[in-house]
XYZ file of C-alpha atoms in Angstrom:
585
model
C 0.065 -0.049 -0.391
C 1.036 2.923 -0.897
C 0.071 6.032 1.244
C -0.289 10.162 0.785
C 2.957 12.316 2.008
C 3.125 15.861 1.611
C 5.594 16.726 -1.065
C 5.082 19.483 -3.754
C 3.269 18.517 -6.417
C 4.092 17.480 -10.267
C 1.802 19.257 -13.563
C -2.057 19.625 -12.545
C -3.938 17.936 -10.081
C -7.985 17.840 -9.414
C -10.092 17.146 -6.385
C -13.220 16.367 -6.237
C -14.322 15.938 -2.804
C -17.681 15.025 -0.455
C -16.680 16.226 2.068
C -14.186 19.632 1.200
C -11.059 17.348 1.100
C -7.756 19.390 0.346
C -4.863 17.943 -1.036
C -1.349 17.219 0.490
C 1.174 18.237 -1.974
C 2.534 21.736 -1.851
C 1.223 23.500 -5.908
C 2.234 26.871 -6.405
C -1.403 27.770 -7.724
C -4.445 26.072 -6.115
C -8.524 27.829 -6.910
C -11.239 25.954 -5.707
C -14.927 25.830 -5.667
C -16.535 24.328 -3.224
C -15.916 21.488 -3.111
C -13.560 20.604 -6.080
C -9.665 22.447 -6.493
C -7.361 23.012 -8.377
C -4.073 23.100 -7.382
C -0.602 23.454 -10.468
C 2.973 24.387 -11.729
C 3.528 27.851 -12.689
C 4.020 27.255 -16.650
C 5.882 23.413 -15.834
C 4.655 23.244 -19.558
C 4.847 24.493 -23.140
C 2.326 22.235 -24.027
C -0.175 22.718 -20.649
C -2.236 25.350 -20.029
C -4.740 26.060 -17.041
C -7.328 28.724 -17.631
C -9.438 29.528 -14.524
C -12.427 32.103 -13.320
C -14.324 32.354 -10.940
C -16.314 30.093 -13.235
C -14.738 26.822 -13.348
C -11.781 25.474 -15.312
C -10.470 25.057 -18.345
C -6.673 22.938 -19.509
C -5.639 22.199 -22.515
C -3.101 19.426 -23.703
C -1.506 19.353 -26.880
C 0.460 21.395 -29.359
C -1.933 23.046 -31.339
C -1.703 26.145 -29.705
C 1.389 27.884 -31.312
C 0.780 30.030 -33.346
C -2.887 31.200 -32.166
C -3.442 34.225 -29.110
C -3.985 31.705 -25.998
C -7.349 33.197 -25.060
C -8.463 33.239 -28.582
C -7.177 29.440 -29.138
C -9.616 28.463 -25.718
C -12.288 29.880 -27.421
C -12.524 28.131 -30.116
C -10.973 24.048 -28.641
C -14.114 24.821 -26.297
C -16.594 24.033 -29.144
C -14.080 21.144 -31.092
C -15.078 17.773 -31.589
C -13.469 14.135 -32.093
C -13.611 15.602 -35.773
C -11.149 18.666 -35.842
C -9.186 18.606 -31.071
C -5.956 17.434 -31.199
C -4.819 16.800 -27.679
C -6.424 16.530 -24.943
C -9.967 19.561 -23.129
C -10.658 19.586 -19.115
C -13.449 21.836 -18.974
C -14.995 21.965 -15.044
C -18.179 23.914 -15.317
C -18.945 25.383 -10.747
C -22.647 25.936 -11.740
C -23.021 21.927 -12.755
C -20.204 20.499 -10.981
C -19.219 18.978 -14.240
C -15.961 18.166 -15.364
C -15.815 16.516 -19.149
C -12.694 15.660 -20.206
C -12.196 15.170 -23.791
C -9.526 13.135 -26.131
C -8.560 13.165 -29.829
C -8.454 11.131 -32.106
C -5.674 8.836 -31.198
C -5.455 9.676 -27.322
C -1.833 12.221 -27.792
C -2.272 13.315 -23.991
C -3.376 10.895 -21.808
C -4.201 12.633 -18.206
C -4.927 10.227 -14.850
C -7.505 9.749 -12.686
C -8.801 7.939 -9.849
C -11.971 7.979 -7.678
C -11.902 6.626 -4.420
C -13.769 6.926 -1.093
C -15.718 9.494 -2.328
C -13.156 11.581 -3.770
C -12.275 12.186 -7.787
C -9.137 13.455 -8.582
C -7.772 13.643 -12.117
C -3.900 14.541 -13.127
C -1.013 14.525 -15.879
C 0.826 13.253 -13.546
C 0.385 10.026 -12.205
C 2.574 10.518 -10.103
C 0.394 12.331 -7.961
C -1.606 10.025 -7.171
C 0.211 7.472 -4.544
C 0.187 10.829 -3.191
C -3.283 11.712 -1.934
C -4.613 8.795 -2.310
C -4.737 4.669 -1.433
C -2.766 3.283 -4.233
C -1.896 -0.515 -4.682
C 0.238 -1.911 -7.459
C -0.898 -3.785 -10.438
C 2.221 -6.166 -10.887
C 1.034 -7.506 -14.449
C 1.170 -3.165 -15.672
C 4.436 -3.059 -14.009
C 5.676 -5.852 -16.189
C 3.892 -4.168 -19.047
C 5.201 -1.348 -18.611
C 9.261 -2.002 -18.049
C 8.055 -4.864 -21.314
C 6.730 -2.552 -23.526
C 6.725 1.061 -22.097
C 3.092 0.491 -21.744
C -0.216 0.120 -19.839
C -3.015 -2.306 -21.191
C -6.173 -0.427 -22.692
C -6.847 2.502 -19.394
C -5.579 0.519 -16.505
C -1.739 2.063 -15.788
C 0.522 0.407 -12.608
C -1.772 0.596 -10.359
C -5.010 -0.968 -9.683
C -7.428 2.251 -8.836
C -5.615 5.172 -10.890
C -7.480 4.410 -14.644
C -5.695 6.768 -17.820
C -7.885 8.271 -21.022
C -7.833 6.668 -23.987
C -8.427 7.441 -28.332
C -11.463 9.894 -29.227
C -13.261 8.523 -25.205
C -15.116 10.955 -22.705
C -14.838 11.222 -19.459
C -17.418 13.150 -17.575
C -17.591 13.500 -13.467
C -20.472 14.606 -11.896
C -19.631 15.950 -8.376
C -23.262 15.821 -7.474
C -24.541 12.220 -8.039
C -20.508 10.987 -8.259
C -21.441 9.379 -11.676
C -18.360 8.917 -12.906
C -19.186 8.122 -16.767
C -16.974 7.241 -19.544
C -18.685 6.900 -23.220
C -16.183 5.022 -26.006
C -16.614 6.557 -29.716
C -16.559 4.180 -32.422
C -15.535 5.800 -35.142
C -11.608 4.355 -35.604
C -12.601 2.220 -38.735
C -11.600 1.648 -42.851
C -13.724 2.274 -45.729
C -13.744 -0.221 -48.250
C -15.666 1.473 -51.028
C -12.701 3.672 -50.806
C -11.377 5.096 -54.048
C -7.062 5.033 -52.874
C -6.115 7.015 -55.302
C -9.310 10.239 -54.839
C -8.059 9.138 -51.722
C -4.678 9.930 -51.615
C -4.742 13.162 -53.113
C -7.119 14.298 -50.472
C -4.715 12.885 -47.441
C -1.286 14.334 -49.631
C -3.048 17.755 -49.792
C -4.371 17.221 -46.164
C -0.693 17.151 -45.335
C 0.322 19.850 -47.214
C -2.347 21.988 -45.635
C -0.943 21.084 -41.119
C 2.934 21.673 -42.776
C 1.847 25.214 -43.808
C -0.031 25.592 -40.226
C 2.365 24.672 -38.214
C 4.889 26.390 -36.237
C 7.875 27.328 -36.438
C 10.039 24.312 -34.823
C 13.553 22.689 -35.001
C 13.268 19.186 -36.008
C 14.454 16.124 -35.464
C 16.157 15.042 -38.538
C 17.104 10.656 -38.870
C 17.375 9.359 -42.808
C 13.528 7.598 -42.229
C 10.497 8.421 -44.064
C 8.426 10.016 -41.282
C 10.425 13.297 -40.929
C 12.103 13.466 -44.856
C 7.902 14.698 -44.906
C 8.255 17.052 -42.312
C 11.254 18.788 -45.114
C 8.453 20.224 -47.419
C 8.143 22.948 -46.096
C 11.231 24.322 -44.538
C 10.313 28.137 -43.731
C 8.601 26.394 -40.814
C 12.403 24.858 -39.931
C 14.440 26.876 -37.621
C 16.395 24.280 -36.397
C 17.727 21.196 -37.969
C 19.391 18.500 -35.350
C 20.296 14.175 -34.942
C 22.706 13.267 -33.002
C 23.941 9.161 -32.579
C 27.125 7.361 -33.827
C 29.244 9.992 -36.999
C 30.740 7.148 -38.540
C 27.308 5.565 -38.990
C 25.249 5.127 -42.251
C 22.327 7.442 -41.367
C 23.614 10.567 -40.097
C 25.593 10.728 -43.690
C 22.179 10.476 -45.365
C 20.426 12.763 -42.785
C 23.151 15.389 -42.479
C 23.163 15.742 -46.440
C 19.512 16.402 -46.551
C 20.492 18.635 -43.514
C 22.522 20.802 -46.554
C 19.818 20.956 -48.887
C 17.115 22.338 -46.851
C 19.909 24.895 -45.936
C 18.793 24.952 -41.789
C 21.573 25.790 -39.704
C 22.392 21.852 -39.095
C 23.180 20.379 -35.192
C 25.277 17.261 -35.232
C 25.346 16.058 -31.053
C 27.319 12.499 -30.882
C 26.177 9.828 -28.433
C 29.394 10.758 -25.994
C 28.432 13.976 -25.384
C 25.073 13.284 -23.694
C 24.611 13.075 -20.518
C 23.222 9.826 -18.591
C 24.145 10.284 -15.708
C 21.543 10.018 -12.786
C 21.366 12.900 -12.325
C 20.364 13.954 -15.455
C 18.251 10.627 -14.775
C 16.841 12.837 -11.650
C 16.226 15.761 -13.229
C 14.375 14.066 -15.969
C 11.800 12.077 -13.750
C 11.712 15.723 -11.909
C 10.293 17.650 -14.716
C 9.137 15.321 -16.989
C 7.880 12.044 -15.508
C 10.167 10.315 -17.169
C 12.888 9.505 -18.674
C 12.782 7.337 -21.270
C 15.252 9.151 -24.096
C 17.913 11.204 -22.013
C 19.284 11.364 -25.478
C 16.073 13.669 -26.063
C 16.122 15.152 -23.381
C 19.975 16.547 -24.065
C 19.148 17.023 -27.775
C 16.507 20.127 -26.483
C 17.975 21.404 -24.057
C 20.771 22.536 -26.478
C 17.696 24.179 -29.103
C 17.266 26.071 -26.385
C 19.984 27.816 -26.171
C 20.055 28.117 -29.555
C 16.063 30.116 -29.578
C 13.049 29.008 -28.300
C 10.545 26.674 -30.494
C 9.765 23.481 -29.997
C 10.794 20.207 -31.094
C 9.006 18.348 -33.825
C 10.008 14.824 -35.240
C 8.387 12.097 -37.692
C 5.840 10.698 -34.850
C 2.264 10.207 -34.337
C 3.258 9.102 -38.753
C 2.012 5.509 -38.167
C -1.679 5.389 -39.927
C 0.275 7.527 -42.993
C 3.453 5.855 -42.888
C 1.787 2.585 -42.392
C 4.556 0.498 -40.808
C 2.454 -0.593 -37.616
C 0.274 -3.747 -39.541
C 1.003 -6.899 -38.852
C 4.733 -6.990 -41.685
C 5.868 -5.036 -38.059
C 5.955 -7.315 -35.926
C 9.568 -8.694 -35.429
C 10.009 -12.116 -34.706
C 9.933 -15.418 -36.765
C 7.650 -14.747 -39.482
C 9.003 -11.540 -40.101
C 9.965 -11.707 -43.939
C 7.376 -13.654 -44.748
C 4.245 -11.111 -43.698
C 5.688 -8.287 -45.559
C 5.870 -9.446 -48.487
C 2.200 -11.282 -48.150
C 1.393 -7.159 -47.237
C 3.189 -6.040 -50.467
C 2.672 -9.170 -52.537
C -0.072 -10.435 -51.570
C -2.758 -8.269 -49.458
C -6.470 -10.272 -49.623
C -4.830 -13.305 -48.014
C -4.668 -11.217 -44.967
C -8.645 -9.146 -45.829
C -10.183 -12.073 -45.988
C -8.729 -13.663 -42.579
C -12.226 -13.154 -40.148
C -11.519 -10.996 -36.561
C -11.779 -14.315 -33.957
C -9.486 -15.787 -35.993
C -6.327 -11.941 -35.910
C -7.487 -11.642 -32.958
C -5.911 -15.174 -31.529
C -3.054 -14.494 -34.446
C -2.251 -11.074 -32.711
C -2.545 -12.270 -29.516
C 0.297 -14.176 -29.517
C 2.226 -12.668 -31.142
C 2.018 -8.872 -28.633
C 2.208 -10.275 -26.127
C 5.386 -12.191 -26.584
C 7.661 -11.295 -23.790
C 9.806 -12.640 -22.065
C 9.592 -16.711 -21.180
C 11.585 -17.429 -18.036
C 11.243 -14.775 -15.246
C 12.948 -11.264 -16.102
C 16.622 -11.166 -14.998
C 15.773 -7.485 -12.751
C 12.923 -8.920 -11.170
C 12.788 -10.310 -7.487
C 12.005 -14.337 -7.332
C 9.638 -13.721 -5.450
C 7.223 -12.415 -7.554
C 4.219 -15.538 -9.936
C 5.568 -14.897 -13.411
C 3.382 -17.452 -15.297
C 0.290 -15.672 -13.664
C 2.112 -12.568 -14.483
C 2.137 -13.921 -18.365
C -1.656 -14.720 -18.420
C -2.715 -12.481 -17.492
C -0.805 -9.838 -19.496
C -1.937 -12.459 -22.260
C -5.918 -12.173 -22.459
C -5.071 -8.386 -21.602
C -3.909 -7.817 -24.983
C -7.415 -10.517 -25.637
C -9.249 -7.648 -24.746
C -8.126 -4.713 -25.485
C -8.196 -6.066 -29.161
C -11.542 -7.346 -28.157
C -12.923 -4.284 -27.647
C -12.358 -2.679 -30.446
C -13.681 -4.885 -32.053
C -16.664 -4.366 -30.620
C -15.936 -0.873 -31.344
C -16.615 -2.017 -35.443
C -12.518 -2.035 -35.909
C -12.158 -5.138 -37.895
C -9.323 -6.628 -40.117
C -6.001 -8.156 -38.736
C -3.616 -4.928 -40.106
C -6.199 -2.337 -38.229
C -6.412 -4.396 -34.861
C -2.486 -4.207 -35.294
C -1.867 -0.711 -35.841
C -4.419 0.610 -33.422
C -3.128 -1.256 -30.366
C 0.429 -0.173 -31.442
C -0.871 2.996 -32.295
C -2.936 3.834 -28.902
C -0.006 1.512 -27.142
C 3.703 2.098 -28.655
C 2.788 5.336 -29.849
C 1.247 7.707 -27.600
C 3.046 5.990 -24.445
C 5.795 5.577 -25.466
C 7.111 6.784 -28.101
C 6.078 10.526 -28.107
C 7.684 10.844 -24.927
C 10.954 11.356 -27.159
C 9.752 14.589 -28.185
C 7.374 15.318 -25.206
C 10.626 15.173 -23.134
C 11.090 19.585 -24.455
C 8.456 20.117 -22.277
C 9.524 22.189 -20.222
C 12.282 23.903 -22.399
C 11.174 24.496 -25.657
C 7.323 22.687 -26.044
C 7.108 19.937 -28.638
C 4.599 20.060 -31.687
C 3.921 16.113 -33.888
C 2.216 17.888 -37.205
C 0.729 13.845 -37.766
C -1.241 13.515 -34.824
C -4.536 15.871 -36.679
C -7.575 14.055 -36.436
C -9.071 14.911 -40.760
C -5.874 13.570 -41.686
C -5.514 10.768 -39.190
C -8.979 10.365 -40.367
C -8.808 10.804 -43.845
C -5.643 8.023 -43.418
C -7.746 5.937 -42.365
C -10.104 5.625 -44.224
C -7.260 4.022 -46.824
C -7.950 0.002 -46.807
C -4.254 -1.007 -44.823
C -3.364 -2.667 -48.149
C -3.090 0.794 -50.106
C -0.942 2.593 -47.201
C 1.464 -0.621 -45.847
C 5.164 0.496 -46.200
C 4.881 3.883 -47.301
C 3.470 3.807 -50.509
C 1.135 6.824 -48.641
C 4.449 9.167 -47.766
C 5.898 8.251 -51.240
C 3.100 9.799 -52.824
C 2.786 13.159 -50.752
C 7.105 14.007 -51.149
C 6.072 13.134 -55.216
C 3.380 15.523 -55.613
C 5.218 17.886 -52.914
C 8.777 17.638 -52.406
C 10.041 15.321 -55.540
C 14.135 16.353 -54.993
C 13.689 15.015 -51.808
C 12.854 11.434 -53.070
C 16.921 11.826 -54.097
C 19.061 10.158 -51.196
C 18.044 6.764 -50.304
C 16.936 5.852 -46.767
C 18.752 4.480 -43.567
C 16.559 1.344 -43.388
C 17.383 1.028 -47.343
C 20.273 0.656 -50.274
C 18.107 2.029 -53.128
C 17.182 5.431 -53.543
C 13.840 6.232 -52.132
C 13.092 7.203 -56.074
C 12.505 2.926 -56.165
C 8.355 1.033 -55.803
C 7.932 0.928 -52.985
C 8.281 -3.883 -53.320
C 12.177 -2.593 -53.735
C 12.591 -0.581 -51.115
C 12.275 -2.962 -48.612
C 13.738 -5.618 -50.976
C 16.230 -3.944 -50.926
C 15.918 -3.491 -46.699
C 15.803 -7.771 -46.097
C 19.137 -7.527 -47.748
C 20.722 -5.326 -45.554
C 19.302 -7.273 -42.771
C 20.299 -10.218 -43.672
C 23.966 -8.623 -44.451
C 23.642 -7.367 -40.478
C 22.731 -11.090 -39.466
C 26.056 -12.769 -41.168
C 28.800 -10.793 -39.785
C 27.029 -10.677 -36.563
C 27.953 -14.692 -36.838
C 30.979 -14.278 -38.095
C 33.164 -11.510 -36.491
C 30.919 -12.066 -33.361
C 30.459 -8.093 -33.405
C 27.921 -5.709 -33.600
C 27.994 -4.192 -37.050
C 28.793 -0.474 -36.632
C 28.376 2.458 -39.536
C 24.231 1.473 -40.948
C 22.564 3.381 -37.707
C 22.297 5.891 -35.799
C 21.844 4.130 -32.534
C 25.430 3.202 -31.331
C 25.658 3.347 -27.696
C 28.741 0.768 -27.019
C 30.211 3.606 -25.529
C 27.840 2.941 -21.845
C 29.823 -0.656 -21.134
C 33.159 1.680 -20.314
C 30.860 3.835 -17.857
C 28.933 2.424 -14.783
C 26.381 4.078 -16.308
C 24.306 1.089 -16.000
C 25.098 0.162 -12.217
C 24.445 3.006 -11.320
C 21.278 3.360 -13.018
C 20.899 -0.481 -10.189
C 21.985 1.661 -7.292
C 19.175 5.043 -7.895
C 15.678 1.755 -8.299
C 14.229 1.043 -4.887
C 11.038 -0.665 -5.374
C 10.686 -4.356 -3.538
C 9.909 -5.483 -6.967
C 13.600 -5.836 -8.028
C 16.813 -7.939 -7.641
C 19.179 -5.108 -7.602
C 22.644 -8.350 -6.584
C 21.007 -10.242 -9.851
C 20.798 -6.858 -11.949
C 24.702 -5.744 -11.358
C 25.019 -9.309 -12.550
C 23.689 -9.402 -15.501
C 25.517 -6.100 -16.158
C 28.708 -7.249 -15.598
C 28.303 -10.714 -18.490
C 26.612 -8.524 -21.236
C 29.309 -5.992 -21.304
C 31.582 -8.899 -21.518
C 29.476 -10.822 -24.589
C 29.491 -7.255 -25.741
C 25.681 -6.290 -25.946
C 23.445 -4.274 -27.657
C 24.048 -1.695 -24.984
C 21.160 0.860 -26.604
C 18.700 -2.322 -25.529
C 19.718 -1.958 -22.155
C 20.080 1.558 -22.649
C 16.256 0.910 -23.434
C 15.265 -1.305 -21.192
C 16.345 0.623 -17.692
C 15.361 3.707 -19.370
C 10.877 2.543 -18.286
C 12.701 0.203 -15.245
C 13.515 4.540 -13.777
C 9.857 5.649 -15.043
C 7.870 2.809 -14.419
C 10.089 2.910 -10.545
C 8.890 6.778 -10.007
C 5.706 6.855 -11.136
C 5.758 3.533 -7.917
C 8.092 5.331 -5.502
C 7.338 9.078 -5.784
C 7.963 10.282 -2.129
C 11.352 9.051 -2.429
C 14.404 11.311 -1.938
C 15.309 12.164 -5.483
C-alpha cells in the first residue's frame, strides 16, 4: 500500500470531494469552488494551458496553440469535437459541478483519474496519485510498463488509477458522484473508398497541416517520417541529429540538412549526459526518463532559441508501418511479402482468428522470470494475465467496429507503443521548448484510416506525398534501405531485408555488432558505470538488484547491444519513480 505524503506536487491536480478534502501536496497555484479544487505548477510545461476563473476552469494539453493568441485559441478549442481536436481538453463548470474530459483521435495526451472514497482525482502526472490516495501496485501492468513502455487499455501501474484512451470522453458529476465513460466507434476503414482520390485528399491535408504548423526545431533522421516534414523548410528554425558520426544514417541526415539550407546541428551520443543526476532531473521535470538523448537535445536547442521540438512521430496511420508486417520475430519476412504482394490473404482473415493471432504476437516477451525481477514474483501468472489483457483490448476494438488484422494491429500499437512510449521522445522537451506533432492532426488521421491498410502499407502514402510536394527529397536512399527513395516500395523492402541479412551474416562471422549502419551506437556506455548506477537508483522491492548487477557484468563481457539495455533501464527507472514518487531524488 502506498500512502499519502506531504510533498511538492507535479503538473496539475484536480480534486472533487464530498465532504471537502484538501490535497496533501504543495502547488504554486490553487483555486477552489466549494468541494472542487485545482492545484497546479507555474509554467511547468509548454504544452499545457490552465485557464481558471470564477466560473470554473479549462485545461488544454496538446501542441496546436503555438501559432495563436492564447485566449482566442482556448475559445475555439472549447467547441472542438473528435474530428478537429488535437490533444486533450478538461472543462469544469462550477455551476453544474461537472468535469468533462475529451481526448483526441490518437489519445495523444493521456490524463489519469481515480474515484475513491467519495473523492475524484484527476492529474496529468500519475506520480501525484499515490501521494494523495491509497494506491496498490498492479504487478502485471508494471511488467507491461517495463517490457513495452506502456500499460494496457485504460489500466496503469496502480489498480485504482485509470488513464484516458483515444476517442474517449470521461464525465464526472460532483453532485451525484457518477462517473461516465464514452468510447467512440469511428475507428474503421472504408472498404468502398477510392484510394487514388483519398491519396490526393490526404496529400493536400498534410500540406495544409505543415503550412499551419509553428516554426520548429526538427529532429531529423534518414527515414520517411521526418523527411516528409522537410516539405516546407520555411517553418524550420534548426535541424538536429544525434548518433554515431560514422553511421550511414547520420551521413544521409547531414546531406538533407545541407539541402534544406536550415542550420544543421549534430551532437554525438557520447556528449549526452546519462548520469544519475540527469535521470533525476528528467523525472522531476517531465515525470519520465525514457530518452535522455532527446532531453539533452531539447536543452541544447533551447540555448539557440525558443521553438518547439518536432519529429516524425504519431505518423503510423500515414506511413502504414504498424500492421502485421511490423511485428518482429519469426515470419516477419513472409508477413511483409504477403502484405505487399498478396494483401487479400490478410483481408480474408476473420476478426476472431486475427485477434487470437495478434494476442500471441503482441503479448510475446520474456519466457521466464525476467532477470531484473525478484524471485518472489509469480511470473507465469503475470504472463497469462498479460495475454488476457491484450486479447480483451483487441476484442474491445472489434466490438467498436474496428475490423481487419492490419487495422486491429495498428490500433493496438498506436494506443500503446506510439502514444505511451515513443511520444516521450519529443515530450522530453516539455519544460524547455515544448513539442509539436504535425502528424497527429485529427482530419489527417481520419482520412488515412479510411484507406484500407493494403494501400498504405510500407510508406506507399508517404512516398506519394513526397512525389507530389517535394520530389527532390526522394533522391537519397533511406537509412534502412540501400536504394534511392524514388524506387518502388517493393524494391525498397527487398533492399531492407538484404541489409538485415547482411548485418546478421556480419554479426555471426565476426561476433561483433555491425557498425556504421544505424545511428544508435551506444556501446560506449559499457565503458562507464552508467547501468550499475541506474541499478542503485531503483528502490522498489520488485527488483533483484544483486541479480541485475550480475547481468550487467555478463552482458558487458559479451558486448551486448547497449542501446537495448539503455531502453530497458530507462523504462525500469520511469516505472520505479511512478511507483515511489516520495523517495528522495
